[in-house]
Amino acid sequence: MNKTWNNKAWFMVLPVFLLVAISAIIPLMTVVNYSVQDTFGNNEFFWNGTDWFVDTLTSERFHAALVRNLSFSLIILAIEIPLGIGISLTIPKKGWGVSVCLVLMALPLLIPWNVVGTIWQVFGRVDIGLLGHTLAALGLDYNYVQDPIDAWATVVAMDVWHWTSLVALLCYAGLSAIPDAYYQAAKIDGASRWAVFRYIQLPKMKRVLTIAVLLRFMDSFMIYTEPFVVTGGGPGNSTTFLSIDLVKMAIGQFDLGPAAAMSIIYFLIILLLSWIFYTVMTNSEGAN
Amino acid sequence: MDLSWMAWTWPTAIFFLTILTMLIGMSVWEYFVPGGSPRVGVLRFETTRGDRLFVSLLGSAFIHLGWLAFMGPNLWWALAVSVVYAVLVFRYV
Amino acid sequence: MSAVANTARAERPVTIGTVRSSNSGRLSWLVPTIYIVLLMLPIYWLVNMSFKTNTEITGVFSLWPEAPTLRNYEVIFSDPSWYMGYVNSIIYVVLNTVISITAALPAAYAFSRYRFLGDKHMFFWLLTNRMAPPAVFALPFFQLYSSLGLIDTHIAVAIAHCLFNVPLAVWILEGFISGVPREIDETAYIDGYSFPKFFVKIFMPLIASGIGVAAFFCFMFSWVELLIARTLTTTDAKPITAIMTRTVSAAGMDWGVLAAAGALTIIPGALVIYFVRNYIAKGFALGRV
């Protein structure tokens, strides 16, 4: 669409700019200021140069949290994306079933994140939870409080439970934008189910899938509340993701300097990823 | 309103003023030569002047972090590398 | 003529649909059903627990409440420190939704219709705030709002949540507005409408579904967020989600009340989702399908 060049449009954007600037720029500047100083409270700060950055960049703790976070993001993407596509293909296209499906599937998305945590914390417990109890009854040695692998399995299962619907709904939106003439043509050509998926449905889902992949990647990269409620980052540090570590440092131990340096590195990674996301998306938009 | 909690220092203030000056400079440039001279560079998608500035700044941030992690605390060299990088970005991206 | 074309178009998918569903077999309802059952199981377990007594929860393992009780809900509805949590949450969520949509509407219109100095970068910068981890901002937020004297007020949480909700609202609304042809704007100008009058009287009804979806998303993300809301409140504006975590850490787990409180937080979401059910798929695609 051809847009008119009009710099007065800035006045329409101004309220949004001010609102977000207060919430984003002032805190960000503060974080940068803290990252080069040390404090012992009382708003007294001492110049500390780039030491916090060196500390963070070379610290085992940060590397471990970063690796954990990246693995977590990749695992949940590998599960949620194919599963979401599969489910979106089976959602009915018409009738009363559509609304029922969509509303029920979207329900987990609207549960406060710490309640999601609470639900799974309870659900997975061996003594009072349905999942934990069933697994124990099947003879499995399952205990997410003590076993790191079980804790990971629980956190991943929780995220899949929580967010697969988002992928499914996005793909469904992409699928419902396909004109019926396409299916008709495919039928006349005698195309197989797989061919219909590969050459008609998948290309049409490309854009929404991009949104889905990157939205899920970003959100899982900054996950905090749900694993914090379920495992508290444990057992040991096995489920301590970047955000959990950061909050522990900033609010728990009040180590403003290291927390700020870590925030900036974390934020730069997010910024790079968002930029790739945005570029890929706008360019695929232009190509359509 | 008490703003001492923001803990301003001269180096960080200069840092943010530099960024602000760059943004104003880009706006003035844009005002006199509108359109942002879009072109398709080595990244194989269309970039404008603003995109190139962003890629330079973000890249410089990572160059500085990399320098701190692998080379040592003397950031003047990292700055020099960043300037070279920025020139390359403005020339080829 | 156009009515005929419309009915023809409306009828076509029906025939195609029947052909396709017979192709894919009679079991096509099975997958969504299994998936939904799996989704509902953990929620059912929470609701199930909320109707049990604590002795039943910890004592016997039962798939449904054997001695159903409303005691847990009574605890919540008779104690202001519990039920005010819901009121607080609703207040700041509604405030945030109103602020976000009001600010985002003109901005989304501007992004959709005009090119202006730095527009693309501005749009990208807004999006980065949607992507920024709340953990980074929690502490500076606390200090910023302390110095403004706004700690423990609803408006503080509402404005803080604008950080990620305003960009989201701009993004969704921009998608919906771009779907409205420009000719409508131009016709309205020729008919002598002033811009504000045109915007409120003609344009907003046209994108009503988009506004509904954007409001739904603002509601949703403000409702589910815990970290910032918890950081900025102490007592008077404490959201229900934060009250829950405090009670969990208190000695002697009251599982029943915890489950009841959790079950009650699901209701507002279920209500708002019902209102936007027809647009929800398009909304999750951020209005860009």
PDB file of C-alpha atoms in Angstrom, chain A:
ATOM      1  CA  MET A   1       0.000   0.000   0.000  1.00  0.00           C
ATOM      2  CA  ASN A   2       1.269   3.443  -0.887  1.00  0.00           C
ATOM      3  CA  LYS A   3       1.524   5.612   2.174  1.00  0.00           C
ATOM      4  CA  THR A   4       1.603   9.391   2.112  1.00  0.00           C
ATOM      5  CA  TRP A   5       4.643  11.095   3.549  1.00  0.00           C
ATOM      6  CA  ASN A   6       3.401  13.195   6.449  1.00  0.00           C
ATOM      7  CA  ASN A   7       5.568  14.181   9.394  1.00  0.00           C
ATOM      8  CA  LYS A   8       2.545  15.523  11.281  1.00  0.00           C
ATOM      9  CA  ALA A   9       1.683  11.882  11.918  1.00  0.00           C
ATOM     10  CA  TRP A  10       4.289  12.133  14.657  1.00  0.00           C
ATOM     11  CA  PHE A  11       1.714  13.910  16.823  1.00  0.00           C
ATOM     12  CA  MET A  12      -0.484  10.811  16.680  1.00  0.00           C
ATOM     13  CA  VAL A  13       2.405   8.633  17.781  1.00  0.00           C
ATOM     14  CA  LEU A  14       3.539  11.021  20.505  1.00  0.00           C
ATOM     15  CA  PRO A  15       1.321   9.677  23.347  1.00  0.00           C
ATOM     16  CA  VAL A  16       2.563   6.150  22.728  1.00  0.00           C
ATOM     17  CA  PHE A  17       6.139   7.390  22.506  1.00  0.00           C
ATOM     18  CA  LEU A  18       5.926   9.226  25.841  1.00  0.00           C
ATOM     19  CA  LEU A  19       4.125   6.390  27.596  1.00  0.00           C
ATOM     20  CA  VAL A  20       6.637   3.772  26.524  1.00  0.00           C
ATOM     21  CA  ALA A  21       9.616   6.108  26.906  1.00  0.00           C
ATOM     22  CA  ILE A  22       8.868   6.640  30.607  1.00  0.00           C
ATOM     23  CA  SER A  23       8.615   2.914  31.143  1.00  0.00           C
ATOM     24  CA  ALA A  24      11.500   1.881  28.926  1.00  0.00           C
ATOM     25  CA  ILE A  25      14.150   4.571  28.545  1.00  0.00           C
ATOM     26  CA  ILE A  26      14.485   5.790  32.147  1.00  0.00           C
ATOM     27  CA  PRO A  27      14.856   2.262  33.571  1.00  0.00           C
ATOM     28  CA  LEU A  28      17.252   1.328  30.792  1.00  0.00           C
ATOM     29  CA  MET A  29      19.449   4.374  31.491  1.00  0.00           C
ATOM     30  CA  THR A  30      19.387   3.505  35.182  1.00  0.00           C
ATOM     31  CA  VAL A  31      20.495  -0.032  34.430  1.00  0.00           C
ATOM     32  CA  VAL A  32      23.401   1.281  32.348  1.00  0.00           C
ATOM     33  CA  ASN A  33      24.388   3.610  35.189  1.00  0.00           C
ATOM     34  CA  TYR A  34      24.305   0.822  37.755  1.00  0.00           C
ATOM     35  CA  SER A  35      26.315  -1.494  35.558  1.00  0.00           C
ATOM     36  CA  VAL A  36      29.485   0.585  35.899  1.00  0.00           C
ATOM     37  CA  GLN A  37      29.197   1.282  39.617  1.00  0.00           C
ATOM     38  CA  ASP A  38      29.168  -0.444  42.971  1.00  0.00           C
ATOM     39  CA  THR A  39      26.853   0.393  45.839  1.00  0.00           C
ATOM     40  CA  PHE A  40      26.405  -0.459  49.491  1.00  0.00           C
ATOM     41  CA  GLY A  41      22.957   1.082  49.723  1.00  0.00           C
ATOM     42  CA  ASN A  42      21.811   4.610  50.622  1.00  0.00           C
ATOM     43  CA  ASN A  43      22.112   5.733  47.008  1.00  0.00           C
ATOM     44  CA  GLU A  44      25.896   5.951  47.360  1.00  0.00           C
ATOM     45  CA  PHE A  45      27.653   4.739  44.266  1.00  0.00           C
ATOM     46  CA  PHE A  46      31.312   4.134  43.455  1.00  0.00           C
ATOM     47  CA  TRP A  47      32.834   3.971  40.007  1.00  0.00           C
ATOM     48  CA  ASN A  48      33.663   0.431  39.093  1.00  0.00           C
ATOM     49  CA  GLY A  49      34.452   0.564  35.395  1.00  0.00           C
ATOM     50  CA  THR A  50      33.732  -2.506  33.329  1.00  0.00           C
ATOM     51  CA  ASP A  51      34.485  -5.068  36.033  1.00  0.00           C
ATOM     52  CA  TRP A  52      30.909  -6.272  36.350  1.00  0.00           C
ATOM     53  CA  PHE A  53      30.788  -6.958  32.638  1.00  0.00           C
ATOM     54  CA  VAL A  54      34.023  -8.939  32.768  1.00  0.00           C
ATOM     55  CA  ASP A  55      32.714 -10.839  35.791  1.00  0.00           C
ATOM     56  CA  THR A  56      29.426 -11.680  34.116  1.00  0.00           C
ATOM     57  CA  LEU A  57      30.938 -12.607  30.766  1.00  0.00           C
ATOM     58  CA  THR A  58      33.433 -14.956  32.363  1.00  0.00           C
ATOM     59  CA  SER A  59      31.198 -16.355  35.101  1.00  0.00           C
ATOM     60  CA  GLU A  60      30.254 -20.011  34.996  1.00  0.00           C
ATOM     61  CA  ARG A  61      26.913 -19.171  36.529  1.00  0.00           C
ATOM     62  CA  PHE A  62      25.940 -16.889  33.647  1.00  0.00           C
ATOM     63  CA  HIS A  63      27.147 -19.315  30.975  1.00  0.00           C
ATOM     64  CA  ALA A  64      25.258 -22.158  32.605  1.00  0.00           C
ATOM     65  CA  ALA A  65      22.041 -20.141  32.823  1.00  0.00           C
ATOM     66  CA  LEU A  66      22.425 -19.020  29.214  1.00  0.00           C
ATOM     67  CA  VAL A  67      22.993 -22.575  27.991  1.00  0.00           C
ATOM     68  CA  ARG A  68      20.037 -23.827  30.054  1.00  0.00           C
ATOM     69  CA  ASN A  69      17.833 -21.096  28.660  1.00  0.00           C
ATOM     70  CA  LEU A  70      18.855 -21.754  25.053  1.00  0.00           C
ATOM     71  CA  SER A  71      18.357 -25.516  25.439  1.00  0.00           C
ATOM     72  CA  PHE A  72      14.972 -24.933  27.002  1.00  0.00           C
ATOM     73  CA  SER A  73      13.909 -22.654  24.133  1.00  0.00           C
ATOM     74  CA  LEU A  74      15.073 -25.148  21.502  1.00  0.00           C
ATOM     75  CA  ILE A  75      13.399 -28.113  23.215  1.00  0.00           C
ATOM     76  CA  ILE A  76      10.023 -26.425  23.560  1.00  0.00           C
ATOM     77  CA  LEU A  77      10.203 -25.141  19.956  1.00  0.00           C
ATOM     78  CA  ALA A  78      10.974 -28.641  18.685  1.00  0.00           C
ATOM     79  CA  ILE A  79       7.901 -29.962  20.493  1.00  0.00           C
ATOM     80  CA  GLU A  80       5.408 -27.124  20.247  1.00  0.00           C
ATOM     81  CA  ILE A  81       5.786 -26.178  16.574  1.00  0.00           C
ATOM     82  CA  PRO A  82       5.125 -29.626  14.975  1.00  0.00           C
ATOM     83  CA  LEU A  83       2.474 -30.404  17.582  1.00  0.00           C
ATOM     84  CA  GLY A  84       0.764 -27.049  17.028  1.00  0.00           C
ATOM     85  CA  ILE A  85       0.743 -27.514  13.249  1.00  0.00           C
ATOM     86  CA  GLY A  86      -0.679 -31.007  13.622  1.00  0.00           C
ATOM     87  CA  ILE A  87      -3.454 -29.865  15.915  1.00  0.00           C
ATOM     88  CA  SER A  88      -4.329 -26.842  13.788  1.00  0.00           C
ATOM     89  CA  LEU A  89      -4.930 -29.181  10.826  1.00  0.00           C
ATOM     90  CA  THR A  90      -7.522 -31.125  12.792  1.00  0.00           C
ATOM     91  CA  ILE A  91      -9.514 -28.181  14.169  1.00  0.00           C
ATOM     92  CA  PRO A  92     -12.930 -28.254  12.456  1.00  0.00           C
ATOM     93  CA  LYS A  93     -13.512 -25.529   9.861  1.00  0.00           C
ATOM     94  CA  LYS A  94     -17.199 -24.926  10.486  1.00  0.00           C
ATOM     95  CA  GLY A  95     -20.096 -25.613  12.792  1.00  0.00           C
ATOM     96  CA  TRP A  96     -20.449 -25.313  16.522  1.00  0.00           C
ATOM     97  CA  GLY A  97     -17.230 -27.223  17.101  1.00  0.00           C
ATOM     98  CA  VAL A  98     -15.071 -24.303  15.965  1.00  0.00           C
ATOM     99  CA  SER A  99     -15.902 -21.950  18.810  1.00  0.00           C
ATOM    100  CA  VAL A 100     -15.770 -24.715  21.394  1.00  0.00           C
ATOM    101  CA  CYS A 101     -12.352 -25.826  20.171  1.00  0.00           C
ATOM    102  CA  LEU A 102     -10.905 -22.332  19.997  1.00  0.00           C
ATOM    103  CA  VAL A 103     -12.209 -21.193  23.382  1.00  0.00           C
ATOM    104  CA  LEU A 104     -11.124 -24.342  25.210  1.00  0.00           C
ATOM    105  CA  MET A 105      -7.740 -24.403  23.530  1.00  0.00           C
ATOM    106  CA  ALA A 106      -7.078 -20.757  24.338  1.00  0.00           C
ATOM    107  CA  LEU A 107      -7.980 -21.232  27.991  1.00  0.00           C
ATOM    108  CA  PRO A 108      -4.465 -22.098  29.252  1.00  0.00           C
ATOM    109  CA  LEU A 109      -3.178 -18.873  27.667  1.00  0.00           C
ATOM    110  CA  LEU A 110      -5.374 -16.797  29.955  1.00  0.00           C
ATOM    111  CA  ILE A 111      -4.387 -18.321  33.244  1.00  0.00           C
ATOM    112  CA  PRO A 112      -2.059 -16.106  35.293  1.00  0.00           C
ATOM    113  CA  TRP A 113       1.455 -17.443  34.954  1.00  0.00           C
ATOM    114  CA  ASN A 114       1.972 -18.181  38.596  1.00  0.00           C
ATOM    115  CA  VAL A 115      -1.332 -20.057  38.664  1.00  0.00           C
ATOM    116  CA  VAL A 116      -0.018 -22.110  35.735  1.00  0.00           C
ATOM    117  CA  GLY A 117       2.973 -22.796  37.953  1.00  0.00           C
ATOM    118  CA  THR A 118       0.746 -23.675  40.881  1.00  0.00           C
ATOM    119  CA  ILE A 119      -1.404 -25.983  38.764  1.00  0.00           C
ATOM    120  CA  TRP A 120       1.648 -27.957  37.651  1.00  0.00           C
ATOM    121  CA  GLN A 121       3.280 -27.841  41.030  1.00  0.00           C
ATOM    122  CA  VAL A 122       0.214 -29.586  42.425  1.00  0.00           C
ATOM    123  CA  PHE A 123      -0.415 -31.779  39.357  1.00  0.00           C
ATOM    124  CA  GLY A 124       3.098 -33.221  39.426  1.00  0.00           C
ATOM    125  CA  ARG A 125       3.309 -33.975  43.131  1.00  0.00           C
ATOM    126  CA  VAL A 126       3.552 -37.662  43.894  1.00  0.00           C
ATOM    127  CA  ASP A 127       1.388 -37.463  47.010  1.00  0.00           C
ATOM    128  CA  ILE A 128      -1.518 -35.273  45.899  1.00  0.00           C
ATOM    129  CA  GLY A 129      -1.128 -34.703  42.138  1.00  0.00           C
ATOM    130  CA  LEU A 130      -2.841 -36.665  39.384  1.00  0.00           C
ATOM    131  CA  LEU A 131       0.251 -36.788  37.146  1.00  0.00           C
ATOM    132  CA  GLY A 132       2.756 -37.580  39.868  1.00  0.00           C
ATOM    133  CA  HIS A 133       0.480 -40.129  41.485  1.00  0.00           C
ATOM    134  CA  THR A 134      -0.228 -41.874  38.188  1.00  0.00           C
ATOM    135  CA  LEU A 135       3.456 -42.014  37.240  1.00  0.00           C
ATOM    136  CA  ALA A 136       4.302 -43.394  40.672  1.00  0.00           C
ATOM    137  CA  ALA A 137       1.529 -45.960  40.374  1.00  0.00           C
ATOM    138  CA  LEU A 138       3.030 -47.042  37.031  1.00  0.00           C
ATOM    139  CA  GLY A 139       6.233 -47.748  38.892  1.00  0.00           C
ATOM    140  CA  LEU A 140       8.230 -44.760  37.596  1.00  0.00           C
ATOM    141  CA  ASP A 141      10.645 -43.063  39.936  1.00  0.00           C
ATOM    142  CA  TYR A 142       9.326 -39.579  39.373  1.00  0.00           C
ATOM    143  CA  ASN A 143      10.038 -36.671  41.707  1.00  0.00           C
ATOM    144  CA  TYR A 144      10.447 -33.187  40.248  1.00  0.00           C
ATOM    145  CA  VAL A 145      11.577 -31.715  43.551  1.00  0.00           C
ATOM    146  CA  GLN A 146      14.724 -33.825  43.747  1.00  0.00           C
ATOM    147  CA  ASP A 147      15.547 -35.154  40.307  1.00  0.00           C
ATOM    148  CA  PRO A 148      16.862 -32.567  37.787  1.00  0.00           C
ATOM    149  CA  ILE A 149      15.666 -34.585  34.793  1.00  0.00           C
ATOM    150  CA  ASP A 150      12.170 -34.919  36.232  1.00  0.00           C
ATOM    151  CA  ALA A 151      12.189 -31.195  37.006  1.00  0.00           C
ATOM    152  CA  TRP A 152      13.105 -30.428  33.408  1.00  0.00           C
ATOM    153  CA  ALA A 153      10.462 -32.812  32.100  1.00  0.00           C
ATOM    154  CA  THR A 154       7.859 -31.115  34.286  1.00  0.00           C
ATOM    155  CA  VAL A 155       8.857 -27.610  33.216  1.00  0.00           C
ATOM    156  CA  VAL A 156       8.894 -28.585  29.533  1.00  0.00           C
ATOM    157  CA  ALA A 157       5.555 -30.387  29.836  1.00  0.00           C
ATOM    158  CA  MET A 158       4.121 -27.321  31.533  1.00  0.00           C
ATOM    159  CA  ASP A 159       5.327 -25.012  28.787  1.00  0.00           C
ATOM    160  CA  VAL A 160       3.969 -27.339  26.089  1.00  0.00           C
ATOM    161  CA  TRP A 161       0.650 -27.454  27.931  1.00  0.00           C
ATOM    162  CA  HIS A 162       0.640 -23.676  28.325  1.00  0.00           C
ATOM    163  CA  TRP A 163       1.695 -22.495  24.866  1.00  0.00           C
ATOM    164  CA  THR A 164       1.084 -25.146  22.183  1.00  0.00           C
ATOM    165  CA  SER A 165      -2.389 -23.672  21.732  1.00  0.00           C
ATOM    166  CA  LEU A 166      -0.822 -20.382  20.680  1.00  0.00           C
ATOM    167  CA  VAL A 167       0.994 -22.119  17.825  1.00  0.00           C
ATOM    168  CA  ALA A 168      -2.154 -24.062  16.923  1.00  0.00           C
ATOM    169  CA  LEU A 169      -4.319 -20.923  16.899  1.00  0.00           C
ATOM    170  CA  LEU A 170      -1.799 -19.008  14.787  1.00  0.00           C
ATOM    171  CA  CYS A 171      -1.603 -21.835  12.249  1.00  0.00           C
ATOM    172  CA  TYR A 172      -5.378 -22.137  12.259  1.00  0.00           C
ATOM    173  CA  ALA A 173      -5.606 -18.434  11.400  1.00  0.00           C
ATOM    174  CA  GLY A 174      -3.217 -19.024   8.511  1.00  0.00           C
ATOM    175  CA  LEU A 175      -5.162 -22.066   7.314  1.00  0.00           C
ATOM    176  CA  SER A 176      -8.529 -20.338   7.369  1.00  0.00           C
ATOM    177  CA  ALA A 177      -7.126 -17.677   5.030  1.00  0.00           C
ATOM    178  CA  ILE A 178      -6.694 -20.269   2.248  1.00  0.00           C
ATOM    179  CA  PRO A 179      -9.418 -19.878  -0.397  1.00  0.00           C
ATOM    180  CA  ASP A 180     -11.447 -23.010  -1.059  1.00  0.00           C
ATOM    181  CA  ALA A 181     -10.625 -22.800  -4.755  1.00  0.00           C
ATOM    182  CA  TYR A 182      -7.143 -24.085  -3.888  1.00  0.00           C
ATOM    183  CA  TYR A 183      -8.525 -27.257  -2.328  1.00  0.00           C
ATOM    184  CA  GLN A 184     -10.887 -27.679  -5.257  1.00  0.00           C
ATOM    185  CA  ALA A 185      -8.015 -27.448  -7.719  1.00  0.00           C
ATOM    186  CA  ALA A 186      -5.986 -29.922  -5.670  1.00  0.00           C
ATOM    187  CA  LYS A 187      -8.913 -32.331  -5.661  1.00  0.00           C
ATOM    188  CA  ILE A 188      -9.326 -32.114  -9.407  1.00  0.00           C
ATOM    189  CA  ASP A 189      -5.612 -32.834  -9.788  1.00  0.00           C
ATOM    190  CA  GLY A 190      -6.018 -35.810  -7.471  1.00  0.00           C
ATOM    191  CA  ALA A 191      -3.399 -34.498  -5.049  1.00  0.00           C
ATOM    192  CA  SER A 192      -2.606 -36.599  -2.001  1.00  0.00           C
ATOM    193  CA  ARG A 193      -3.202 -35.389   1.546  1.00  0.00           C
ATOM    194  CA  TRP A 194       0.550 -34.860   1.938  1.00  0.00           C
ATOM    195  CA  ALA A 195       0.779 -32.872  -1.315  1.00  0.00           C
ATOM    196  CA  VAL A 196      -2.059 -30.625  -0.165  1.00  0.00           C
ATOM    197  CA  PHE A 197      -0.204 -29.990   3.074  1.00  0.00           C
ATOM    198  CA  ARG A 198       3.203 -29.513   1.476  1.00  0.00           C
ATOM    199  CA  TYR A 199       2.216 -27.311  -1.469  1.00  0.00           C
ATOM    200  CA  ILE A 200      -0.931 -25.500  -0.312  1.00  0.00           C
ATOM    201  CA  GLN A 201      -1.182 -25.387   3.475  1.00  0.00           C
ATOM    202  CA  LEU A 202       2.456 -25.078   4.511  1.00  0.00           C
ATOM    203  CA  PRO A 203       3.304 -22.150   2.197  1.00  0.00           C
ATOM    204  CA  LYS A 204       0.228 -20.295   3.438  1.00  0.00           C
ATOM    205  CA  MET A 205       1.234 -20.906   7.028  1.00  0.00           C
ATOM    206  CA  LYS A 206       4.755 -19.597   6.510  1.00  0.00           C
ATOM    207  CA  ARG A 207       4.034 -16.113   7.776  1.00  0.00           C
ATOM    208  CA  VAL A 208       2.091 -17.117  10.864  1.00  0.00           C
ATOM    209  CA  LEU A 209       4.667 -19.807  11.564  1.00  0.00           C
ATOM    210  CA  THR A 210       7.382 -17.173  11.554  1.00  0.00           C
ATOM    211  CA  ILE A 211       5.391 -15.194  14.108  1.00  0.00           C
ATOM    212  CA  ALA A 212       4.819 -18.355  16.139  1.00  0.00           C
ATOM    213  CA  VAL A 213       8.453 -19.478  16.155  1.00  0.00           C
ATOM    214  CA  LEU A 214       9.835 -16.113  17.069  1.00  0.00           C
ATOM    215  CA  LEU A 215       7.145 -15.249  19.628  1.00  0.00           C
ATOM    216  CA  ARG A 216       7.659 -18.584  21.336  1.00  0.00           C
ATOM    217  CA  PHE A 217      11.413 -18.205  21.187  1.00  0.00           C
ATOM    218  CA  MET A 218      11.342 -14.730  22.745  1.00  0.00           C
ATOM    219  CA  ASP A 219       8.850 -15.616  25.453  1.00  0.00           C
ATOM    220  CA  SER A 220      10.616 -18.816  26.417  1.00  0.00           C
ATOM    221  CA  PHE A 221      13.887 -16.905  26.471  1.00  0.00           C
ATOM    222  CA  MET A 222      12.551 -14.619  29.186  1.00  0.00           C
ATOM    223  CA  ILE A 223      10.490 -17.198  31.074  1.00  0.00           C
ATOM    224  CA  TYR A 224      10.383 -16.523  34.790  1.00  0.00           C
ATOM    225  CA  THR A 225       7.195 -17.047  36.720  1.00  0.00           C
ATOM    226  CA  GLU A 226       6.141 -20.564  35.770  1.00  0.00           C
ATOM    227  CA  PRO A 227       9.389 -22.470  36.470  1.00  0.00           C
ATOM    228  CA  PHE A 228      10.026 -20.259  39.476  1.00  0.00           C
ATOM    229  CA  VAL A 229       6.749 -21.324  41.064  1.00  0.00           C
ATOM    230  CA  VAL A 230       7.161 -25.005  40.180  1.00  0.00           C
ATOM    231  CA  THR A 231      10.818 -25.620  40.946  1.00  0.00           C
ATOM    232  CA  GLY A 232      12.170 -22.343  42.327  1.00  0.00           C
ATOM    233  CA  GLY A 233      15.114 -22.834  39.958  1.00  0.00           C
ATOM    234  CA  GLY A 234      16.069 -26.130  41.538  1.00  0.00           C
ATOM    235  CA  PRO A 235      16.901 -28.815  42.335  1.00  0.00           C
ATOM    236  CA  GLY A 236      20.284 -27.170  42.756  1.00  0.00           C
ATOM    237  CA  ASN A 237      20.441 -24.743  39.865  1.00  0.00           C
ATOM    238  CA  SER A 238      19.186 -27.161  37.258  1.00  0.00           C
ATOM    239  CA  THR A 239      16.184 -25.067  36.189  1.00  0.00           C
ATOM    240  CA  THR A 240      17.612 -21.610  36.943  1.00  0.00           C
ATOM    241  CA  PHE A 241      16.993 -19.711  33.713  1.00  0.00           C
ATOM    242  CA  LEU A 242      18.375 -16.248  32.969  1.00  0.00           C
ATOM    243  CA  SER A 243      15.410 -14.300  34.363  1.00  0.00           C
ATOM    244  CA  ILE A 244      15.287 -16.361  37.537  1.00  0.00           C
ATOM    245  CA  ASP A 245      18.994 -15.804  38.115  1.00  0.00           C
ATOM    246  CA  LEU A 246      18.620 -12.104  37.386  1.00  0.00           C
ATOM    247  CA  VAL A 247      15.764 -11.565  39.817  1.00  0.00           C
ATOM    248  CA  LYS A 248      17.609 -13.576  42.452  1.00  0.00           C
ATOM    249  CA  MET A 249      20.600 -11.287  42.027  1.00  0.00           C
ATOM    250  CA  ALA A 250      18.811  -7.935  41.777  1.00  0.00           C
ATOM    251  CA  ILE A 251      15.969  -8.248  44.263  1.00  0.00           C
ATOM    252  CA  GLY A 252      17.072 -11.192  46.378  1.00  0.00           C
ATOM    253  CA  GLN A 253      20.696 -10.244  46.993  1.00  0.00           C
ATOM    254  CA  PHE A 254      20.441  -6.568  45.938  1.00  0.00           C
ATOM    255  CA  ASP A 255      23.655  -6.888  43.892  1.00  0.00           C
ATOM    256  CA  LEU A 256      22.741  -3.958  41.678  1.00  0.00           C
ATOM    257  CA  GLY A 257      25.988  -3.759  39.707  1.00  0.00           C
ATOM    258  CA  PRO A 258      26.307  -7.392  38.596  1.00  0.00           C
ATOM    259  CA  ALA A 259      22.556  -7.619  38.028  1.00  0.00           C
ATOM    260  CA  ALA A 260      22.670  -4.504  35.836  1.00  0.00           C
ATOM    261  CA  ALA A 261      25.622  -5.795  33.803  1.00  0.00           C
ATOM    262  CA  MET A 262      23.822  -9.087  33.321  1.00  0.00           C
ATOM    263  CA  SER A 263      20.624  -7.223  32.353  1.00  0.00           C
ATOM    264  CA  ILE A 264      22.469  -5.331  29.640  1.00  0.00           C
ATOM    265  CA  ILE A 265      24.060  -8.437  28.156  1.00  0.00           C
ATOM    266  CA  TYR A 266      20.711 -10.234  28.339  1.00  0.00           C
ATOM    267  CA  PHE A 267      18.973  -7.253  26.766  1.00  0.00           C
ATOM    268  CA  LEU A 268      21.522  -7.018  23.937  1.00  0.00           C
ATOM    269  CA  ILE A 269      20.975 -10.691  23.101  1.00  0.00           C
ATOM    270  CA  ILE A 270      17.207 -10.086  23.069  1.00  0.00           C
ATOM    271  CA  LEU A 271      17.695  -6.960  20.948  1.00  0.00           C
ATOM    272  CA  LEU A 272      19.728  -8.884  18.379  1.00  0.00           C
ATOM    273  CA  LEU A 273      17.142 -11.676  18.259  1.00  0.00           C
ATOM    274  CA  SER A 274      14.218  -9.228  17.993  1.00  0.00           C
ATOM    275  CA  TRP A 275      15.974  -7.441  15.154  1.00  0.00           C
ATOM    276  CA  ILE A 276      16.433 -10.696  13.251  1.00  0.00           C
ATOM    277  CA  PHE A 277      12.776 -11.513  13.976  1.00  0.00           C
ATOM    278  CA  TYR A 278      11.554  -8.143  12.746  1.00  0.00           C
ATOM    279  CA  THR A 279      13.755  -8.169   9.642  1.00  0.00           C
ATOM    280  CA  VAL A 280      12.697 -11.669   8.657  1.00  0.00           C
ATOM    281  CA  MET A 281       9.054 -10.805   9.210  1.00  0.00           C
ATOM    282  CA  THR A 282       8.943  -7.486   7.365  1.00  0.00           C
ATOM    283  CA  ASN A 283      10.900  -8.953   4.462  1.00  0.00           C
ATOM    284  CA  SER A 284       8.591 -11.932   4.139  1.00  0.00           C
ATOM    285  CA  GLU A 285       5.726  -9.415   4.265  1.00  0.00           C
ATOM    286  CA  GLY A 286       7.303  -7.502   1.397  1.00  0.00           C
ATOM    287  CA  ALA A 287       7.771 -10.708  -0.584  1.00  0.00           C
ATOM    288  CA  ASN A 288       4.065 -11.596  -0.378  1.00  0.00           C
TER     289      ASN A 288
END
